[in-house]
PDB file of C-alpha atoms in Angstrom:
ATOM      1  CA  MET A1430      84.137 123.873 197.042  1.00  0.00           C
ATOM      2  CA  LYS A1431      87.258 121.577 197.520  1.00  0.00           C
ATOM      3  CA  LYS A1432      90.127 122.660 195.486  1.00  0.00           C
ATOM      4  CA  THR A1433      92.600 120.229 194.695  1.00  0.00           C
ATOM      5  CA  LEU A1434      96.277 121.056 195.422  1.00  0.00           C
ATOM      6  CA  PHE A1435      98.516 120.345 192.544  1.00  0.00           C
ATOM      7  CA  ALA A1436     102.194 119.467 193.490  1.00  0.00           C
ATOM      8  CA  THR A1437     103.524 119.805 189.997  1.00  0.00           C
ATOM      9  CA  PRO A1438     102.816 121.755 186.902  1.00  0.00           C
ATOM     10  CA  GLN A1439     102.193 118.370 185.115  1.00  0.00           C
ATOM     11  CA  ASP A1440      99.529 117.640 187.717  1.00  0.00           C
ATOM     12  CA  ALA A1441      97.744 120.685 186.712  1.00  0.00           C
ATOM     13  CA  GLU A1442      98.073 120.136 183.179  1.00  0.00           C
ATOM     14  CA  THR A1443      96.603 116.481 183.417  1.00  0.00           C
ATOM     15  CA  ALA A1444      93.638 118.091 185.525  1.00  0.00           C
ATOM     16  CA  PHE A1445      93.081 120.599 183.033  1.00  0.00           C
ATOM     17  CA  TYR A1446      92.707 118.444 179.829  1.00  0.00           C
ATOM     18  CA  GLU A1447      90.644 115.680 182.305  1.00  0.00           C
ATOM     19  CA  ALA A1448      88.157 118.755 183.082  1.00  0.00           C
ATOM     20  CA  PHE A1449      88.144 119.731 179.504  1.00  0.00           C
ATOM     21  CA  MET A1450      87.267 116.253 178.287  1.00  0.00           C
ATOM     22  CA  LYS A1451      84.703 115.556 180.958  1.00  0.00           C
ATOM     23  CA  HIS A1452      83.086 119.291 180.445  1.00  0.00           C
ATOM     24  CA  ASP A1453      83.455 119.623 184.202  1.00  0.00           C
ATOM     25  CA  LEU A1454      83.383 123.450 185.001  1.00  0.00           C
ATOM     26  CA  GLU A1455      84.158 123.142 188.712  1.00  0.00           C
ATOM     27  CA  ALA A1456      87.186 120.862 187.979  1.00  0.00           C
ATOM     28  CA  MET A1457      88.362 123.024 185.287  1.00  0.00           C
ATOM     29  CA  MET A1458      88.183 126.308 187.421  1.00  0.00           C
ATOM     30  CA  ALA A1459      90.148 124.506 190.225  1.00  0.00           C
ATOM     31  CA  VAL A1460      93.241 124.182 187.783  1.00  0.00           C
ATOM     32  CA  TRP A1461      92.978 128.049 187.165  1.00  0.00           C
ATOM     33  CA  ALA A1462      94.502 130.707 189.671  1.00  0.00           C
ATOM     34  CA  ASP A1463      91.933 132.580 191.430  1.00  0.00           C
ATOM     35  CA  ASP A1464      93.360 135.809 189.744  1.00  0.00           C
ATOM     36  CA  ASP A1465      91.989 138.789 187.803  1.00  0.00           C
ATOM     37  CA  GLU A1466      95.166 138.839 185.669  1.00  0.00           C
ATOM     38  CA  VAL A1467      94.843 135.195 184.383  1.00  0.00           C
ATOM     39  CA  TYR A1468      93.840 135.185 180.897  1.00  0.00           C
ATOM     40  CA  CYS A1469      92.709 132.510 178.158  1.00  0.00           C
ATOM     41  CA  VAL A1470      92.587 132.552 174.282  1.00  0.00           C
ATOM     42  CA  HIS A1471      90.266 129.983 172.611  1.00  0.00           C
ATOM     43  CA  PRO A1472      91.078 129.105 169.007  1.00  0.00           C
ATOM     44  CA  ARG A1473      90.315 132.148 166.735  1.00  0.00           C
ATOM     45  CA  GLY A1474      88.834 134.184 169.924  1.00  0.00           C
ATOM     46  CA  GLY A1475      89.864 137.196 171.519  1.00  0.00           C
ATOM     47  CA  ARG A1476      91.724 137.467 174.948  1.00  0.00           C
ATOM     48  CA  VAL A1477      89.479 136.722 177.874  1.00  0.00           C
ATOM     49  CA  THR A1478      90.822 138.304 181.031  1.00  0.00           C
ATOM     50  CA  GLY A1479      90.228 137.559 184.741  1.00  0.00           C
ATOM     51  CA  VAL A1480      88.830 134.368 186.541  1.00  0.00           C
ATOM     52  CA  ALA A1481      85.210 135.505 186.314  1.00  0.00           C
ATOM     53  CA  GLN A1482      85.306 135.720 182.396  1.00  0.00           C
ATOM     54  CA  VAL A1483      87.460 133.018 181.900  1.00  0.00           C
ATOM     55  CA  ARG A1484      84.811 130.774 183.860  1.00  0.00           C
ATOM     56  CA  GLU A1485      82.189 132.167 181.766  1.00  0.00           C
ATOM     57  CA  SER A1486      83.913 131.280 178.309  1.00  0.00           C
ATOM     58  CA  TRP A1487      84.424 127.597 179.615  1.00  0.00           C
ATOM     59  CA  ARG A1488      80.803 127.491 180.769  1.00  0.00           C
ATOM     60  CA  GLN A1489      79.812 128.626 176.933  1.00  0.00           C
ATOM     61  CA  ILE A1490      82.141 126.214 175.474  1.00  0.00           C
ATOM     62  CA  PHE A1491      80.929 123.187 177.844  1.00  0.00           C
ATOM     63  CA  ALA A1492      77.222 123.971 177.006  1.00  0.00           C
ATOM     64  CA  ALA A1493      77.702 124.185 173.410  1.00  0.00           C
ATOM     65  CA  ALA A1494      80.157 121.531 172.350  1.00  0.00           C
ATOM     66  CA  GLN A1495      80.010 117.767 172.106  1.00  0.00           C
ATOM     67  CA  SER A1496      82.448 116.302 174.530  1.00  0.00           C
ATOM     68  CA  VAL A1497      85.499 115.917 172.988  1.00  0.00           C
ATOM     69  CA  ARG A1498      88.747 113.954 173.380  1.00  0.00           C
ATOM     70  CA  PHE A1499      92.339 115.046 173.319  1.00  0.00           C
ATOM     71  CA  HIS A1500      95.409 113.421 172.614  1.00  0.00           C
ATOM     72  CA  VAL A1501      98.089 115.452 173.856  1.00  0.00           C
ATOM     73  CA  ARG A1502     101.432 115.192 171.979  1.00  0.00           C
ATOM     74  CA  GLU A1503     104.954 116.719 171.562  1.00  0.00           C
ATOM     75  CA  GLN A1504     104.812 118.632 174.938  1.00  0.00           C
ATOM     76  CA  HIS A1505     107.858 120.844 175.157  1.00  0.00           C
ATOM     77  CA  PHE A1506     108.508 122.593 178.476  1.00  0.00           C
ATOM     78  CA  LEU A1507     110.423 125.658 179.503  1.00  0.00           C
ATOM     79  CA  GLN A1508     110.817 125.917 183.411  1.00  0.00           C
ATOM     80  CA  ALA A1509     111.768 128.552 185.592  1.00  0.00           C
ATOM     81  CA  MET A1510     111.873 129.062 189.359  1.00  0.00           C
ATOM     82  CA  MET A1511     107.855 129.599 189.915  1.00  0.00           C
ATOM     83  CA  VAL A1512     106.777 129.454 186.240  1.00  0.00           C
ATOM     84  CA  SER A1513     106.375 126.589 183.869  1.00  0.00           C
ATOM     85  CA  ILE A1514     105.572 127.123 180.345  1.00  0.00           C
ATOM     86  CA  HIS A1515     104.203 124.070 178.193  1.00  0.00           C
ATOM     87  CA  SER A1516     103.591 124.140 174.704  1.00  0.00           C
ATOM     88  CA  VAL A1517     101.410 121.013 173.497  1.00  0.00           C
ATOM     89  CA  TYR A1518      99.616 119.631 170.368  1.00  0.00           C
ATOM     90  CA  GLU A1519      95.947 118.727 171.143  1.00  0.00           C
ATOM     91  CA  HIS A1520      94.909 116.402 168.503  1.00  0.00           C
ATOM     92  CA  VAL A1521      90.911 116.740 169.061  1.00  0.00           C
ATOM     93  CA  THR A1522      88.665 113.952 168.474  1.00  0.00           C
ATOM     94  CA  LEU A1523      84.632 114.128 168.730  1.00  0.00           C
ATOM     95  CA  SER A1524      83.149 111.457 170.750  1.00  0.00           C
ATOM     96  CA  GLY A1525      82.176 108.600 168.335  1.00  0.00           C
ATOM     97  CA  GLU A1526      84.679 109.295 165.873  1.00  0.00           C
ATOM     98  CA  GLY A1527      88.073 107.585 165.557  1.00  0.00           C
ATOM     99  CA  ARG A1528      89.842 110.225 163.510  1.00  0.00           C
ATOM    100  CA  ALA A1529      91.274 113.582 164.821  1.00  0.00           C
ATOM    101  CA  ARG A1530      89.127 116.410 163.783  1.00  0.00           C
ATOM    102  CA  GLY A1531      91.859 118.974 163.994  1.00  0.00           C
ATOM    103  CA  CYS A1532      94.997 120.037 165.575  1.00  0.00           C
ATOM    104  CA  ILE A1533      95.308 122.826 168.263  1.00  0.00           C
ATOM    105  CA  LEU A1534      98.888 124.294 169.372  1.00  0.00           C
ATOM    106  CA  ALA A1535      98.366 125.481 172.986  1.00  0.00           C
ATOM    107  CA  THR A1536     100.682 127.428 175.137  1.00  0.00           C
ATOM    108  CA  ASN A1537      99.858 126.687 178.670  1.00  0.00           C
ATOM    109  CA  ILE A1538     101.547 128.543 181.645  1.00  0.00           C
ATOM    110  CA  TYR A1539     101.313 127.636 185.339  1.00  0.00           C
ATOM    111  CA  MET A1540     102.381 129.320 188.219  1.00  0.00           C
ATOM    112  CA  ARG A1541     103.540 128.178 191.787  1.00  0.00           C
ATOM    113  CA  THR A1542     101.066 129.974 194.101  1.00  0.00           C
ATOM    114  CA  GLY A1543     100.362 129.500 197.798  1.00  0.00           C
ATOM    115  CA  ASN A1544      97.672 126.619 196.847  1.00  0.00           C
ATOM    116  CA  GLY A1545     100.124 124.852 194.467  1.00  0.00           C
ATOM    117  CA  TRP A1546     100.739 125.004 190.886  1.00  0.00           C
ATOM    118  CA  ARG A1547      97.751 126.719 189.000  1.00  0.00           C
ATOM    119  CA  MET A1548      97.158 127.898 185.546  1.00  0.00           C
ATOM    120  CA  MET A1549      97.586 131.394 184.630  1.00  0.00           C
ATOM    121  CA  VAL A1550      97.388 131.458 180.721  1.00  0.00           C
ATOM    122  CA  HIS A1551      95.890 129.204 178.074  1.00  0.00           C
ATOM    123  CA  HIS A1552      96.675 130.392 174.594  1.00  0.00           C
ATOM    124  CA  ALA A1553      95.212 127.880 171.972  1.00  0.00           C
ATOM    125  CA  SER A1554      95.191 128.302 168.384  1.00  0.00           C
ATOM    126  CA  PRO A1555      94.576 126.544 165.115  1.00  0.00           C
ATOM    127  CA  ALA A1556      97.660 124.412 163.709  1.00  0.00           C
ATOM    128  CA  PRO A1557      98.579 122.460 160.623  1.00  0.00           C
ATOM    129  CA  ALA A1558      98.666 118.790 161.486  1.00  0.00           C
ATOM    130  CA  LEU A1559     102.055 117.621 163.517  1.00  0.00           C
ATOM    131  CA  GLU A1560     103.368 115.830 160.542  1.00  0.00           C
ATOM    132  CA  GLU A1561     103.434 119.228 158.765  1.00  0.00           C
ATOM    133  CA  ALA A1562     104.516 121.244 161.668  1.00  0.00           C
ATOM    134  CA  GLU A1563     107.858 120.015 162.357  1.00  0.00           C
ATOM    135  CA  PRO A1564     109.027 117.759 159.853  1.00  0.00           C
ATOM    136  CA  ARG A1565     112.890 117.889 160.706  1.00  0.00           C
ATOM    137  CA  ARG A1566     112.234 117.324 164.308  1.00  0.00           C
ATOM    138  CA  VAL A1567     109.909 114.474 163.864  1.00  0.00           C
ATOM    139  CA  LYS A1568     112.314 112.924 161.367  1.00  0.00           C
ATOM    140  CA  THR A1569     115.283 112.911 164.285  1.00  0.00           C
ATOM    141  CA  LEU A1570     112.903 110.902 166.258  1.00  0.00           C
ATOM    142  CA  HIS A1571     112.661 107.949 163.809  1.00  0.00           C
TER     143      HIS A1571
ATOM    144  CA  MET B1472     127.813 140.479 166.620  1.00  0.00           C
ATOM    145  CA  LYS B1473     126.881 143.337 169.272  1.00  0.00           C
ATOM    146  CA  LYS B1474     123.936 142.097 171.523  1.00  0.00           C
ATOM    147  CA  THR B1475     122.021 144.660 173.208  1.00  0.00           C
ATOM    148  CA  LEU B1476     121.317 144.054 176.969  1.00  0.00           C
ATOM    149  CA  PHE B1477     117.714 144.775 177.744  1.00  0.00           C
ATOM    150  CA  ALA B1478     117.086 146.002 181.291  1.00  0.00           C
ATOM    151  CA  THR B1479     113.609 145.488 181.191  1.00  0.00           C
ATOM    152  CA  PRO B1480     111.006 143.011 179.320  1.00  0.00           C
ATOM    153  CA  GLN B1481     109.422 146.053 177.992  1.00  0.00           C
ATOM    154  CA  ASP B1482     112.792 147.104 176.577  1.00  0.00           C
ATOM    155  CA  ALA B1483     112.919 143.548 174.965  1.00  0.00           C
ATOM    156  CA  GLU B1484     109.268 143.790 173.467  1.00  0.00           C
ATOM    157  CA  THR B1485     109.919 147.350 172.018  1.00  0.00           C
ATOM    158  CA  ALA B1486     113.116 145.930 170.361  1.00  0.00           C
ATOM    159  CA  PHE B1487     111.224 142.943 169.340  1.00  0.00           C
ATOM    160  CA  TYR B1488     108.511 144.813 167.383  1.00  0.00           C
ATOM    161  CA  GLU B1489     111.298 147.378 165.812  1.00  0.00           C
ATOM    162  CA  ALA B1490     113.034 144.239 164.469  1.00  0.00           C
ATOM    163  CA  PHE B1491     109.915 142.887 163.046  1.00  0.00           C
ATOM    164  CA  MET B1492     108.726 146.149 161.263  1.00  0.00           C
ATOM    165  CA  LYS B1493     112.177 146.618 159.728  1.00  0.00           C
ATOM    166  CA  HIS B1494     112.768 143.140 158.741  1.00  0.00           C
ATOM    167  CA  ASP B1495     116.051 143.259 160.806  1.00  0.00           C
ATOM    168  CA  LEU B1496     117.175 139.799 161.271  1.00  0.00           C
ATOM    169  CA  GLU B1497     120.118 140.415 163.430  1.00  0.00           C
ATOM    170  CA  ALA B1498     118.127 142.891 165.686  1.00  0.00           C
ATOM    171  CA  MET B1499     115.482 139.941 166.055  1.00  0.00           C
ATOM    172  CA  MET B1500     117.750 137.524 167.064  1.00  0.00           C
ATOM    173  CA  ALA B1501     119.315 139.775 169.623  1.00  0.00           C
ATOM    174  CA  VAL B1502     116.121 140.011 171.413  1.00  0.00           C
ATOM    175  CA  TRP B1503     115.850 136.022 171.505  1.00  0.00           C
ATOM    176  CA  ALA B1504     117.468 134.013 174.220  1.00  0.00           C
ATOM    177  CA  ASP B1505     120.275 132.033 172.581  1.00  0.00           C
ATOM    178  CA  ASP B1506     118.896 128.666 173.645  1.00  0.00           C
ATOM    179  CA  ASP B1507     117.813 125.402 172.072  1.00  0.00           C
ATOM    180  CA  GLU B1508     114.617 125.629 174.493  1.00  0.00           C
ATOM    181  CA  VAL B1509     112.885 128.762 173.032  1.00  0.00           C
ATOM    182  CA  TYR B1510     109.883 128.656 170.644  1.00  0.00           C
ATOM    183  CA  CYS B1511     107.962 130.524 168.452  1.00  0.00           C
ATOM    184  CA  VAL B1512     104.524 129.907 166.830  1.00  0.00           C
ATOM    185  CA  HIS B1513     103.821 131.918 163.652  1.00  0.00           C
ATOM    186  CA  PRO B1514     100.121 132.606 163.153  1.00  0.00           C
ATOM    187  CA  ARG B1515      98.603 129.215 161.740  1.00  0.00           C
ATOM    188  CA  GLY B1516     102.017 127.453 161.680  1.00  0.00           C
ATOM    189  CA  GLY B1517     103.211 124.963 163.733  1.00  0.00           C
ATOM    190  CA  ARG B1518     105.608 125.152 166.614  1.00  0.00           C
ATOM    191  CA  VAL B1519     109.203 125.871 165.637  1.00  0.00           C
ATOM    192  CA  THR B1520     111.700 125.114 168.611  1.00  0.00           C
ATOM    193  CA  GLY B1521     115.351 126.051 169.178  1.00  0.00           C
ATOM    194  CA  VAL B1522     116.930 129.323 168.314  1.00  0.00           C
ATOM    195  CA  ALA B1523     118.427 128.006 164.814  1.00  0.00           C
ATOM    196  CA  GLN B1524     114.981 127.292 163.718  1.00  0.00           C
ATOM    197  CA  VAL B1525     113.405 130.160 165.004  1.00  0.00           C
ATOM    198  CA  ARG B1526     116.145 132.438 163.204  1.00  0.00           C
ATOM    199  CA  GLU B1527     115.461 130.359 159.897  1.00  0.00           C
ATOM    200  CA  SER B1528     111.554 131.251 160.326  1.00  0.00           C
ATOM    201  CA  TRP B1529     112.115 134.780 160.808  1.00  0.00           C
ATOM    202  CA  ARG B1530     114.635 134.769 157.736  1.00  0.00           C
ATOM    203  CA  GLN B1531     111.852 133.379 155.641  1.00  0.00           C
ATOM    204  CA  ILE B1532     109.267 135.746 156.722  1.00  0.00           C
ATOM    205  CA  PHE B1533     111.433 138.789 156.316  1.00  0.00           C
ATOM    206  CA  ALA B1534     112.396 137.596 152.825  1.00  0.00           C
ATOM    207  CA  ALA B1535     108.863 137.052 151.692  1.00  0.00           C
ATOM    208  CA  ALA B1536     106.527 139.630 153.319  1.00  0.00           C
ATOM    209  CA  GLN B1537     106.197 143.188 152.506  1.00  0.00           C
ATOM    210  CA  SER B1538     107.283 145.655 155.168  1.00  0.00           C
ATOM    211  CA  VAL B1539     104.658 146.012 158.038  1.00  0.00           C
ATOM    212  CA  ARG B1540     103.610 148.146 160.658  1.00  0.00           C
ATOM    213  CA  PHE B1541     102.390 147.137 163.968  1.00  0.00           C
ATOM    214  CA  HIS B1542     100.058 149.026 166.416  1.00  0.00           C
ATOM    215  CA  VAL B1543     100.382 147.092 169.438  1.00  0.00           C
ATOM    216  CA  ARG B1544      97.514 147.599 171.801  1.00  0.00           C
ATOM    217  CA  GLU B1545      95.663 146.438 174.856  1.00  0.00           C
ATOM    218  CA  GLN B1546      99.067 145.038 176.715  1.00  0.00           C
ATOM    219  CA  HIS B1547      98.493 142.911 179.479  1.00  0.00           C
ATOM    220  CA  PHE B1548     101.211 141.741 181.649  1.00  0.00           C
ATOM    221  CA  LEU B1549     101.941 138.885 184.191  1.00  0.00           C
ATOM    222  CA  GLN B1550     104.841 139.245 186.321  1.00  0.00           C
ATOM    223  CA  ALA B1551     106.838 136.480 188.017  1.00  0.00           C
ATOM    224  CA  MET B1552     110.393 136.828 189.398  1.00  0.00           C
ATOM    225  CA  MET B1553     112.327 135.803 186.321  1.00  0.00           C
ATOM    226  CA  VAL B1554     109.688 135.750 183.983  1.00  0.00           C
ATOM    227  CA  SER B1555     107.375 138.438 182.219  1.00  0.00           C
ATOM    228  CA  ILE B1556     104.229 137.336 180.079  1.00  0.00           C
ATOM    229  CA  HIS B1557     102.797 139.699 177.825  1.00  0.00           C
ATOM    230  CA  SER B1558      99.586 139.310 175.776  1.00  0.00           C
ATOM    231  CA  VAL B1559      99.171 142.106 172.986  1.00  0.00           C
ATOM    232  CA  TYR B1560      97.007 142.632 170.116  1.00  0.00           C
ATOM    233  CA  GLU B1561      99.053 143.264 166.887  1.00  0.00           C
ATOM    234  CA  HIS B1562      96.980 145.498 164.573  1.00  0.00           C
ATOM    235  CA  VAL B1563      98.939 145.087 161.254  1.00  0.00           C
ATOM    236  CA  THR B1564      99.225 147.546 158.391  1.00  0.00           C
ATOM    237  CA  LEU B1565     101.040 146.867 155.110  1.00  0.00           C
ATOM    238  CA  SER B1566     103.322 149.809 153.922  1.00  0.00           C
ATOM    239  CA  GLY B1567     101.354 152.083 151.851  1.00  0.00           C
ATOM    240  CA  GLU B1568      98.022 151.211 153.594  1.00  0.00           C
ATOM    241  CA  GLY B1569      96.110 153.144 156.209  1.00  0.00           C
ATOM    242  CA  ARG B1570      93.839 150.611 157.365  1.00  0.00           C
ATOM    243  CA  ALA B1571      94.876 147.852 159.509  1.00  0.00           C
ATOM    244  CA  ARG B1572      94.662 144.388 157.317  1.00  0.00           C
ATOM    245  CA  GLY B1573      94.070 142.217 160.397  1.00  0.00           C
ATOM    246  CA  CYS B1574      94.458 141.557 164.080  1.00  0.00           C
ATOM    247  CA  ILE B1575      97.083 139.007 165.521  1.00  0.00           C
ATOM    248  CA  LEU B1576      96.819 138.195 169.255  1.00  0.00           C
ATOM    249  CA  ALA B1577     100.323 137.340 170.481  1.00  0.00           C
ATOM    250  CA  THR B1578     101.599 135.833 174.059  1.00  0.00           C
ATOM    251  CA  ASN B1579     105.035 136.869 174.331  1.00  0.00           C
ATOM    252  CA  ILE B1580     107.341 135.341 177.212  1.00  0.00           C
ATOM    253  CA  TYR B1581     110.793 136.948 178.404  1.00  0.00           C
ATOM    254  CA  MET B1582     112.860 135.665 180.832  1.00  0.00           C
ATOM    255  CA  ARG B1583     115.682 137.276 182.864  1.00  0.00           C
ATOM    256  CA  THR B1584     118.899 135.785 181.900  1.00  0.00           C
ATOM    257  CA  GLY B1585     122.652 136.558 182.482  1.00  0.00           C
ATOM    258  CA  ASN B1586     122.434 138.739 179.418  1.00  0.00           C
ATOM    259  CA  GLY B1587     119.411 140.771 180.532  1.00  0.00           C
ATOM    260  CA  TRP B1588     115.745 140.245 179.601  1.00  0.00           C
ATOM    261  CA  ARG B1589     115.419 137.923 176.333  1.00  0.00           C
ATOM    262  CA  MET B1590     112.447 136.497 174.389  1.00  0.00           C
ATOM    263  CA  MET B1591     111.837 132.825 175.146  1.00  0.00           C
ATOM    264  CA  VAL B1592     108.433 132.317 173.528  1.00  0.00           C
ATOM    265  CA  HIS B1593     106.332 134.221 170.837  1.00  0.00           C
ATOM    266  CA  HIS B1594     102.877 132.600 170.031  1.00  0.00           C
ATOM    267  CA  ALA B1595     100.870 134.563 167.535  1.00  0.00           C
ATOM    268  CA  SER B1596      97.368 133.546 166.282  1.00  0.00           C
ATOM    269  CA  PRO B1597      94.841 135.051 164.235  1.00  0.00           C
ATOM    270  CA  ALA B1598      92.226 136.923 166.375  1.00  0.00           C
ATOM    271  CA  PRO B1599      88.956 138.877 165.809  1.00  0.00           C
ATOM    272  CA  ALA B1600      89.345 142.639 165.902  1.00  0.00           C
ATOM    273  CA  LEU B1601      89.573 144.217 169.300  1.00  0.00           C
ATOM    274  CA  GLU B1602      86.218 145.666 169.306  1.00  0.00           C
ATOM    275  CA  GLU B1603      84.518 142.220 169.079  1.00  0.00           C
ATOM    276  CA  ALA B1604      87.050 140.794 171.312  1.00  0.00           C
ATOM    277  CA  GLU B1605      86.476 141.986 174.537  1.00  0.00           C
ATOM    278  CA  PRO B1606      83.272 144.192 174.292  1.00  0.00           C
ATOM    279  CA  ARG B1607      82.502 144.188 177.843  1.00  0.00           C
ATOM    280  CA  ARG B1608      86.027 145.164 179.018  1.00  0.00           C
ATOM    281  CA  VAL B1609      86.281 147.872 176.200  1.00  0.00           C
ATOM    282  CA  LYS B1610      82.882 149.290 177.492  1.00  0.00           C
ATOM    283  CA  THR B1611      84.204 149.722 181.049  1.00  0.00           C
ATOM    284  CA  LEU B1612      86.990 151.898 179.869  1.00  0.00           C
ATOM    285  CA  HIS B1613      84.747 154.563 178.589  1.00  0.00           C
TER     286      HIS B1613
END
């Protein structure tokens, strides 16, 4: 299988959300590091550890769910030498519906590997809508 | 204020949970990096960014909540050069009650700073009980 080489953490993140929206399991797993230490927390779920179990969890999600659209907003980055930590709000819209169904807050962690930047951690959890979440911060942007 | 210098990420994590159990705001903030980029996600809450807002969020939690006990279990670590990523199950018990009230899954991220290892991220979210969360993993341990 062709593995894309992501030159930046942002490239990996873009590919992650594209794969998620398309329900493309191979593209999704090309983003993840091929490592037994990676882990994933789906909203309200337990921790899924290791690339094989992470793959299986996405397979189940893609098989069960309607296709979804994400609007990723309010990205916040923490950069270290080999690690990039992203906090993002995912506004989830089901296909055919205009209005966002819910809001998920995700911590995405990428590491620089021999094969470019790859995802090590995706921790997603239910969040209040953005407007309620950081009122002070949002206000200062206007 | 005296700031403790944490020699390892595990020292910082131990201090984090001690401060949380004691409702000790100064001890809690001694664990966090003094940085506008740090962020914290309390269960079902939005993202709180920057050390001043993180401090205020803990002040409110400590003022409102009964004292709690944590049993931290199933720790899982990812180590990079300057960053340590910990995933832990927090079994929360209210004081005076024997049985765990709930289960929280947290991603805790520590960075090595000029002042030792300090917390940069705490992302906590509701989780199913450990027994349901990773049945296959648990089985292989027995």
